[in-house]
Coordinates of C-alpha atoms in Angstrom, one line a residue:
Chain A
X12 CA -98.5 -218.1 19.4
X13 CA -98.5 -221.9 20.1
X14 CA -95.9 -223.1 22.5
X15 CA -92.7 -224.9 21.2
X16 CA -93.1 -227.8 23.6
X17 CA -96.3 -228.8 25.1
X18 CA -96.9 -231.9 27.4
X19 CA -100.6 -232.8 28.2
X20 CA -101.1 -235.5 31.0
X21 CA -98.1 -237.5 30.1
X22 CA -97.7 -241.0 31.5
X23 CA -94.8 -243.4 31.1
X24 CA -93.7 -246.4 32.7
X25 CA -90.5 -248.6 32.5
X26 CA -92.1 -251.9 33.0
X27 CA -94.1 -251.9 36.1
X28 CA -92.2 -248.8 37.4
X29 CA -94.2 -245.5 36.8
X30 CA -91.8 -242.7 35.8
X31 CA -94.1 -240.0 34.6
X32 CA -97.6 -240.0 36.2
X33 CA -99.5 -237.2 34.3
X34 CA -97.2 -234.3 33.6
X35 CA -98.5 -231.2 31.9
X36 CA -96.3 -228.1 31.0
X37 CA -95.6 -225.9 28.2
X38 CA -92.5 -224.0 27.0
X39 CA -93.4 -220.9 25.0
X40 CA -90.9 -219.7 22.2
X41 CA -87.8 -218.0 23.7
X42 CA -88.3 -219.2 27.3
X43 CA -85.7 -221.1 29.4
X44 CA -87.1 -223.8 31.4
X45 CA -85.0 -225.6 34.0
X46 CA -86.4 -229.0 35.1
X47 CA -85.1 -229.8 38.6
X48 CA -85.5 -232.8 40.9
X49 CA -83.9 -235.8 42.5
X50 CA -82.4 -238.6 40.6
X51 CA -85.4 -240.9 39.5
X52 CA -88.0 -238.1 39.7
X53 CA -88.6 -238.5 35.9
X54 CA -87.0 -235.3 34.7
X55 CA -84.5 -236.7 32.3
X56 CA -87.3 -239.2 30.9
X57 CA -89.6 -236.1 30.4
X58 CA -86.8 -234.5 28.4
X59 CA -86.0 -237.5 26.4
X60 CA -89.8 -237.9 25.5
X61 CA -89.6 -234.6 23.8
X62 CA -87.3 -236.0 21.0
X63 CA -89.1 -239.3 21.0
X64 CA -86.1 -241.2 22.5
X65 CA -88.7 -242.6 24.7
X66 CA -92.2 -243.2 23.9
X67 CA -95.1 -242.4 26.1
X68 CA -98.0 -244.6 27.3
X69 CA -100.7 -241.9 27.6
X70 CA -101.3 -238.3 27.1
X71 CA -99.8 -236.2 24.2
X72 CA -96.7 -234.3 23.5
X73 CA -96.5 -231.5 20.7
X74 CA -93.0 -230.1 19.7
X75 CA -92.9 -227.3 17.2
X76 CA -96.3 -228.5 15.6
X77 CA -95.2 -232.1 15.5
X78 CA -97.5 -234.5 17.4
X79 CA -94.6 -236.6 19.0
X80 CA -97.0 -239.0 20.6
X81 CA -98.5 -239.9 17.1
X82 CA -96.9 -243.3 16.1
X83 CA -96.8 -242.2 12.6
X84 CA -94.6 -239.2 13.2
X85 CA -92.0 -238.2 10.8
X86 CA -89.0 -238.5 13.2
X87 CA -86.5 -237.0 11.2
X88 CA -88.5 -233.8 10.7
X89 CA -89.1 -233.5 14.3
X90 CA -85.5 -234.1 15.1
X91 CA -84.4 -231.2 12.7
X92 CA -86.3 -228.9 15.0
X93 CA -85.0 -230.3 18.2
X94 CA -81.4 -230.0 19.5
X95 CA -80.3 -232.3 22.2
X96 CA -77.1 -232.4 24.2
X97 CA -76.2 -235.3 26.4
X98 CA -74.4 -235.8 29.7
X99 CA -71.9 -237.9 28.0
X100 CA -71.3 -235.5 24.9
X101 CA -71.5 -238.5 22.4
X102 CA -69.1 -237.0 19.9
X103 CA -68.2 -239.3 17.0
X104 CA -64.6 -240.4 17.9
X105 CA -63.5 -241.2 14.3
X106 CA -64.4 -237.6 13.1
X107 CA -62.9 -234.3 13.5
X108 CA -64.6 -231.5 15.2
X109 CA -65.5 -230.0 11.8
X110 CA -66.8 -233.4 10.4
X111 CA -68.8 -233.9 13.6
X112 CA -70.6 -230.7 13.0
X113 CA -71.2 -230.8 9.4
X114 CA -72.2 -234.5 9.1
X115 CA -75.7 -233.7 9.7
X116 CA -76.0 -230.6 7.7
X117 CA -74.3 -232.2 4.8
X118 CA -76.2 -235.4 4.8
X119 CA -79.7 -234.3 6.1
X120 CA -79.8 -230.8 4.7
X121 CA -77.6 -231.4 1.8
X122 CA -75.4 -228.5 2.3
X123 CA -72.4 -228.2 -0.1
X124 CA -68.9 -228.5 1.4
X125 CA -68.1 -225.0 1.4
X126 CA -71.3 -223.9 2.9
X127 CA -71.1 -226.6 5.7
X128 CA -67.4 -225.4 6.5
X129 CA -68.8 -221.9 6.9
X130 CA -71.5 -223.3 9.1
X131 CA -69.0 -225.2 11.1
X132 CA -67.0 -222.0 11.7
X133 CA -70.0 -220.0 12.7
X134 CA -71.1 -222.5 15.4
X135 CA -67.6 -223.2 16.7
X136 CA -67.1 -219.4 17.0
X137 CA -70.2 -219.3 19.0
X138 CA -69.0 -221.8 21.5
X139 CA -65.5 -220.2 21.5
X140 CA -63.5 -223.3 19.9
X141 CA -62.7 -222.2 16.4
X142 CA -59.2 -223.1 16.9
X143 CA -60.1 -226.7 17.5
X144 CA -61.9 -227.1 14.1
X145 CA -59.3 -229.8 13.0
X146 CA -58.9 -231.6 16.3
X147 CA -60.4 -235.1 17.1
X148 CA -62.7 -235.6 20.1
X149 CA -60.0 -237.3 22.1
X150 CA -57.7 -234.4 22.0
X151 CA -60.2 -232.1 23.8
X152 CA -61.0 -231.7 27.4
X153 CA -64.5 -232.7 28.8
X154 CA -65.7 -229.1 28.6
X155 CA -64.4 -228.6 25.2
X156 CA -66.1 -231.8 23.9
X157 CA -69.3 -230.6 25.5
X158 CA -69.0 -227.2 23.7
X159 CA -68.4 -228.9 20.4
X160 CA -71.5 -231.2 21.0
X161 CA -73.5 -228.0 21.6
X162 CA -72.0 -226.5 18.4
X163 CA -72.9 -229.7 16.5
X164 CA -76.6 -229.2 17.6
X165 CA -76.7 -225.7 16.8
X166 CA -75.4 -226.3 13.2
X167 CA -78.9 -227.9 12.5
X168 CA -80.5 -224.6 13.6
X169 CA -83.1 -226.2 15.9
X170 CA -86.0 -224.1 17.4
X171 CA -85.5 -225.7 20.7
X172 CA -82.4 -227.0 22.6
X173 CA -82.5 -229.7 25.3
X174 CA -79.8 -230.0 27.8
X175 CA -79.7 -233.2 29.7
X176 CA -77.4 -232.8 32.8
X177 CA -74.8 -231.5 30.4
X178 CA -72.2 -230.6 33.1
X179 CA -72.6 -233.6 35.4
X180 CA -69.8 -235.4 33.9
X181 CA -67.4 -232.4 34.2
X182 CA -64.8 -231.0 36.9
X183 CA -66.2 -227.9 38.5
X184 CA -63.5 -225.8 36.7
X185 CA -64.8 -227.2 33.3
X186 CA -68.5 -226.7 34.1
X187 CA -68.3 -222.9 34.0
X188 CA -67.2 -222.7 30.3
X189 CA -70.1 -225.0 29.3
X190 CA -72.7 -222.9 31.5
X191 CA -71.3 -219.7 30.0
X192 CA -72.1 -221.0 26.3
X193 CA -75.5 -222.0 27.5
X194 CA -76.3 -218.6 29.0
X195 CA -75.0 -216.9 26.0
X196 CA -77.7 -218.9 24.0
X197 CA -80.4 -217.9 26.6
X198 CA -79.5 -214.3 26.0
X199 CA -79.9 -214.6 22.2
X200 CA -83.5 -215.8 22.7
X201 CA -83.0 -219.6 22.3
X202 CA -86.1 -221.7 23.7
X203 CA -84.3 -224.1 25.9
X204 CA -85.1 -226.9 28.5
X205 CA -82.5 -227.7 30.9
X206 CA -82.5 -230.7 33.2
X207 CA -79.9 -229.8 35.7
X208 CA -78.3 -230.0 39.1
X209 CA -76.7 -226.6 39.1
X210 CA -79.2 -224.8 41.2
X211 CA -77.3 -221.5 41.0
X212 CA -77.2 -221.6 37.3
X213 CA -80.8 -222.5 37.1
X214 CA -81.7 -219.5 39.4
X215 CA -79.6 -217.2 37.3
X216 CA -80.9 -218.0 33.7
X217 CA -84.1 -219.9 33.8
X218 CA -87.4 -218.0 33.1
X219 CA -89.1 -220.8 35.0
X220 CA -88.5 -223.7 37.3
X221 CA -90.1 -226.8 37.2
X222 CA -89.7 -229.1 40.2
X223 CA -90.5 -232.6 39.6
X224 CA -91.0 -235.2 42.4
X225 CA -92.1 -238.9 42.2
X226 CA -93.0 -238.5 38.4
X227 CA -95.1 -235.3 38.9
X228 CA -94.5 -231.6 38.7
X229 CA -94.6 -230.8 42.3
X230 CA -94.1 -227.2 42.1
X231 CA -93.4 -224.7 39.3
X232 CA -92.9 -221.0 38.9
X233 CA -90.4 -218.2 38.6
X234 CA -86.9 -218.6 39.7
X235 CA -88.2 -217.1 43.1
X236 CA -89.5 -220.5 44.0
X237 CA -85.9 -221.5 44.6
X238 CA -85.5 -218.9 47.3
X239 CA -88.9 -219.4 48.8
X240 CA -90.2 -222.8 48.1
X241 CA -93.7 -223.2 49.0
X242 CA -93.7 -227.1 49.4
X243 CA -91.6 -228.9 52.0
X244 CA -90.3 -231.3 49.3
X245 CA -88.7 -228.3 47.2
X246 CA -87.5 -226.7 50.5
X247 CA -85.9 -229.9 51.2
X248 CA -84.3 -230.5 47.9
X249 CA -83.0 -226.8 47.8
X250 CA -81.8 -227.1 51.1
X251 CA -79.9 -230.3 50.4
X252 CA -78.4 -228.7 47.3
X253 CA -76.9 -225.8 48.9
Chain B
X14 CA -28.8 -287.6 7.8
X15 CA -27.4 -287.6 4.3
X16 CA -30.2 -286.0 2.3
X17 CA -28.9 -284.0 -0.5
X18 CA -31.2 -281.0 -1.5
X19 CA -32.0 -280.5 -5.0
X20 CA -33.9 -277.4 -6.1
X21 CA -33.0 -277.8 -9.8
X22 CA -36.6 -278.4 -10.6
X23 CA -37.3 -274.7 -10.1
X24 CA -35.6 -274.1 -13.5
X25 CA -38.3 -275.9 -15.4
X26 CA -41.2 -275.6 -13.2
X27 CA -41.2 -272.0 -12.0
X28 CA -43.8 -271.0 -14.3
X29 CA -46.2 -273.5 -12.9
X30 CA -45.5 -272.2 -9.3
X31 CA -45.9 -268.6 -10.4
X32 CA -49.3 -269.4 -12.0
X33 CA -50.5 -271.1 -8.9
X34 CA -49.1 -268.1 -6.8
X35 CA -51.2 -265.8 -9.0
X36 CA -54.4 -267.9 -8.5
X37 CA -53.8 -268.2 -4.8
X38 CA -53.6 -264.3 -4.7
X39 CA -56.8 -264.1 -6.7
X40 CA -58.6 -266.4 -4.6
X41 CA -57.6 -264.8 -1.4
X42 CA -58.1 -261.3 -2.7
X43 CA -61.7 -262.1 -4.2
X44 CA -62.9 -264.0 -1.0
X45 CA -61.5 -261.1 1.1
X46 CA -63.4 -258.5 -0.6
X47 CA -66.6 -260.4 -1.1
X48 CA -66.3 -262.1 2.3
X49 CA -66.0 -258.6 3.9
X50 CA -69.1 -257.3 2.2
X51 CA -71.1 -260.4 3.0
X52 CA -69.8 -260.4 6.6
X53 CA -70.8 -256.7 6.9
X54 CA -74.3 -257.4 5.6
X55 CA -74.9 -260.3 7.9
X56 CA -73.5 -258.5 11.0
X57 CA -75.9 -255.6 10.1
X58 CA -78.6 -258.1 9.8
X59 CA -77.7 -259.9 13.0
X60 CA -77.9 -256.5 14.9
X61 CA -81.2 -255.5 13.4
X62 CA -84.5 -255.6 14.9
X63 CA -85.9 -258.4 12.8
X64 CA -85.9 -261.7 14.6
X65 CA -86.1 -263.5 11.3
X66 CA -82.8 -261.8 9.8
X67 CA -81.1 -262.5 13.2
X68 CA -82.2 -266.2 13.2
X69 CA -81.0 -266.5 9.5
X70 CA -77.7 -265.1 10.2
X71 CA -77.1 -267.2 13.3
X72 CA -78.2 -270.3 11.4
X73 CA -75.5 -269.5 8.7
X74 CA -72.8 -268.5 11.0
X75 CA -73.3 -271.8 13.2
X76 CA -73.4 -274.0 10.1
X77 CA -70.1 -272.5 8.7
X78 CA -68.3 -272.5 12.1
X79 CA -69.1 -276.1 12.9
X80 CA -68.2 -277.7 9.5
X81 CA -64.9 -278.0 8.0
X82 CA -63.8 -275.8 5.2
X83 CA -63.0 -278.7 3.1
X84 CA -66.5 -280.2 3.4
X85 CA -68.0 -276.6 2.6
X86 CA -66.0 -276.5 -0.5
X87 CA -67.1 -280.0 -1.6
X88 CA -70.7 -279.1 -0.9
X89 CA -70.4 -276.1 -3.1
X90 CA -68.4 -277.6 -5.7
X91 CA -70.5 -280.8 -6.1
X92 CA -73.8 -279.3 -4.9
X93 CA -73.7 -276.6 -7.6
X94 CA -73.0 -279.0 -10.3
X95 CA -75.6 -281.4 -9.2
X96 CA -78.1 -278.6 -9.3
X97 CA -77.1 -278.1 -13.0
X98 CA -75.0 -275.0 -12.3
X99 CA -71.8 -275.3 -14.2
X100 CA -69.1 -273.5 -12.5
X101 CA -65.2 -273.7 -13.0
X102 CA -63.3 -275.1 -9.9
X103 CA -62.0 -271.6 -9.4
X104 CA -65.5 -270.0 -9.3
X105 CA -66.6 -272.7 -7.0
X106 CA -63.5 -272.1 -4.8
X107 CA -64.3 -268.2 -4.7
X108 CA -68.0 -268.9 -3.8
X109 CA -67.0 -271.6 -1.1
X110 CA -64.3 -269.4 0.4
X111 CA -66.6 -266.3 0.5
X112 CA -69.4 -268.1 2.3
X113 CA -66.7 -269.4 4.8
X114 CA -65.0 -266.2 5.4
X115 CA -68.3 -264.2 5.5
X116 CA -69.4 -266.0 8.5
X117 CA -66.2 -265.4 10.4
X118 CA -66.2 -261.8 9.3
X119 CA -69.9 -261.4 10.3
X120 CA -69.1 -262.5 13.9
X121 CA -66.2 -260.1 14.2
X122 CA -67.9 -257.3 12.9
X123 CA -70.9 -257.9 14.9
X124 CA -68.7 -257.7 18.0
X125 CA -67.5 -254.3 16.8
X126 CA -70.9 -253.1 16.4
X127 CA -72.1 -254.5 19.8
X128 CA -69.0 -252.7 21.6
X129 CA -70.4 -249.3 20.3
X130 CA -72.0 -247.2 22.9
X131 CA -75.7 -246.6 22.4
X132 CA -75.4 -243.0 22.8
X133 CA -73.5 -242.9 19.5
X134 CA -76.5 -244.0 17.7
X135 CA -78.8 -241.9 19.8
X136 CA -76.5 -238.8 19.0
X137 CA -76.8 -239.7 15.1
X138 CA -80.7 -240.2 15.6
X139 CA -80.9 -236.9 17.2
X140 CA -79.2 -235.1 14.5
X141 CA -82.1 -236.4 12.1
X142 CA -79.8 -238.9 10.3
X143 CA -81.6 -241.7 8.9
X144 CA -80.9 -245.4 10.3
X145 CA -78.9 -246.1 7.2
X146 CA -76.9 -242.8 7.6
X147 CA -76.3 -243.6 11.2
X148 CA -75.0 -247.2 10.3
X149 CA -72.9 -245.9 7.3
X150 CA -71.4 -242.7 8.9
X151 CA -71.2 -243.9 12.5
X152 CA -71.6 -247.4 13.5
X153 CA -69.8 -249.2 10.7
X154 CA -66.6 -247.1 10.6
X155 CA -66.1 -247.2 14.2
X156 CA -67.1 -250.9 14.5
X157 CA -64.7 -251.9 11.6
X158 CA -61.8 -249.7 13.0
X159 CA -62.1 -251.5 16.3
X160 CA -62.1 -255.0 15.2
X161 CA -59.6 -254.2 12.0
X162 CA -56.7 -256.2 13.6
X163 CA -58.9 -259.3 14.1
X164 CA -60.3 -259.1 10.7
X165 CA -56.9 -258.7 9.1
X166 CA -55.6 -261.8 10.9
X167 CA -58.7 -263.7 9.8
X168 CA -58.2 -262.7 6.0
X169 CA -54.4 -263.8 6.3
X170 CA -55.8 -267.2 7.6
X171 CA -58.3 -267.2 4.7
X172 CA -55.3 -266.9 2.3
X173 CA -53.6 -269.7 3.8
X174 CA -57.0 -271.6 3.8
X175 CA -57.1 -271.3 0.0
X176 CA -54.6 -274.2 -0.4
X177 CA -57.8 -276.4 0.4
X178 CA -59.2 -275.4 -2.9
X179 CA -56.4 -277.6 -4.4
X180 CA -58.9 -280.5 -3.3
X181 CA -61.4 -279.3 -5.8
X182 CA -58.8 -279.1 -8.5
X183 CA -58.4 -275.4 -8.4
X184 CA -54.8 -274.8 -9.9
X185 CA -53.6 -272.7 -6.9
X186 CA -50.1 -272.7 -5.3
X187 CA -50.7 -276.0 -3.4
X188 CA -52.1 -277.8 -6.3
X189 CA -49.2 -276.7 -8.4
X190 CA -46.8 -278.2 -5.8
X191 CA -48.6 -281.3 -5.7
X192 CA -48.2 -281.8 -9.5
X193 CA -44.5 -280.7 -9.5
X194 CA -43.7 -283.0 -6.7
X195 CA -45.3 -286.0 -8.5
X196 CA -43.4 -285.2 -11.5
X197 CA -40.0 -284.5 -9.9
X198 CA -40.3 -286.8 -6.8
X199 CA -38.8 -283.8 -4.9
X200 CA -41.7 -283.3 -2.5
X201 CA -39.7 -282.0 0.4
X202 CA -38.0 -279.4 -1.7
X203 CA -41.2 -278.5 -3.5
X204 CA -42.9 -278.0 -0.3
X205 CA -40.2 -276.1 1.3
X206 CA -40.4 -273.6 -1.5
X207 CA -44.1 -273.4 -1.4
X208 CA -43.9 -272.9 2.4
X209 CA -41.7 -269.9 1.8
X210 CA -44.0 -268.5 -0.8
X211 CA -46.9 -268.6 1.8
X212 CA -44.9 -266.8 4.3
X213 CA -43.9 -264.2 1.8
X214 CA -47.5 -263.7 0.9
X215 CA -48.6 -263.6 4.6
X216 CA -46.2 -260.8 5.4
X217 CA -47.2 -259.0 2.1
X218 CA -50.8 -259.2 3.1
X219 CA -50.1 -257.9 6.6
X220 CA -48.2 -255.0 5.1
X221 CA -51.1 -254.3 2.8
X222 CA -53.5 -254.4 5.8
X223 CA -51.3 -252.1 7.7
X224 CA -51.2 -249.6 4.6
X225 CA -54.9 -249.9 4.0
X226 CA -55.6 -249.2 7.7
X227 CA -53.3 -246.1 7.8
X228 CA -55.2 -244.9 4.6
X229 CA -58.8 -245.8 6.0
X230 CA -58.5 -244.8 9.6
X231 CA -57.4 -241.2 9.4
X232 CA -57.6 -240.4 12.9
X233 CA -55.3 -243.2 13.9
X234 CA -52.7 -242.0 11.4
X235 CA -53.0 -238.5 12.5
X236 CA -52.8 -239.0 16.1
X237 CA -50.4 -241.9 15.8
X238 CA -52.6 -244.2 17.9
X239 CA -51.7 -247.8 17.0
X240 CA -54.6 -249.9 15.7

């Protein structure tokens, strides 16, 4: 079976600054991959390239059979298969939780009102926020907003979920509730890529860890590499994180 | 100071004032609706990727903002007829006022669009919404909500500005007043009455915009946050 996400020798620069200098990796179906590394190591950029929020300069990216690096790609088809959750939630402030969730199913997948409502209830139950279905984003805590953002992505039934430092803006006590939802998704077999600073969390749920350093994959392997890193850079990074 | 007020002209001339008032309301209403649509379209164009569109809107806005409304109305009124297009004074006034208020609306709405965080658009894109859907469902509703008070004040100013249409012989409230005072030689009283009518209209308009805001911006209504 072909992998859900595949990077081949991906290069990307912002102006004169190279951010990705030949990155190759694959995410098979059902796998949870944690992308770790210092700020500026290129991990968020790599994640954003998957959904074509950034275009690459060289190499190729394939996601769920879509050639992402092809300039003629059907972006809307790609983005129906990819769910993405951001650090800053990005809920739509003028819409209720239900409307936030049902907007894309109704407008993109043409779901009728009743079906969309059922869908919203399903995904909200999944993130444990059914009682907030009629609330507006500003009435929710950061952790709740992030869980709604996850539910909103799930409502499109993506084949892969990308999480871009989704707990970095949250207080420690709110981080837990979001990580619990992600862990639950992992148990259900969702294919996921997490860019995260939560080392303990990565060590607990990731099938594979990829450590990026200066635009390259410096070390990768099972979660064991966090306990016994083989490169001094990862050793350093893990040490600083603990 | 022994001026004695005489408002008796109202008895004979109130129908004329009423007709002028109706036309003023019509001019203001049409220019507001059309100007809002034109302004929205221009704001979208001025935030688009097309350099040509941005340039054209920029030129339009600069021309309108740097010329007097009276001159704009004359250009439309005499210009159209010189081109062989026969429009009534009222139609010319609606066209001129729309072009004028469209430029101001465009600037206000553009500011609203530019204040929206890029992440909002990105989130819409990532949900596979098309560019137009992102615009219609996310960008424009939040942008317009943000600048709604500024837009509403601009439209009240426009309503007051319709008085200039009297200069191209549109028979609105100020034009009616001019005619009445030249018949009655009571300019002070006539314009006092007209001023009171404009004040009433302004308050009415503000009330209508408030009600429209309550209706359109569900979140504000439900959470009780003021606009």
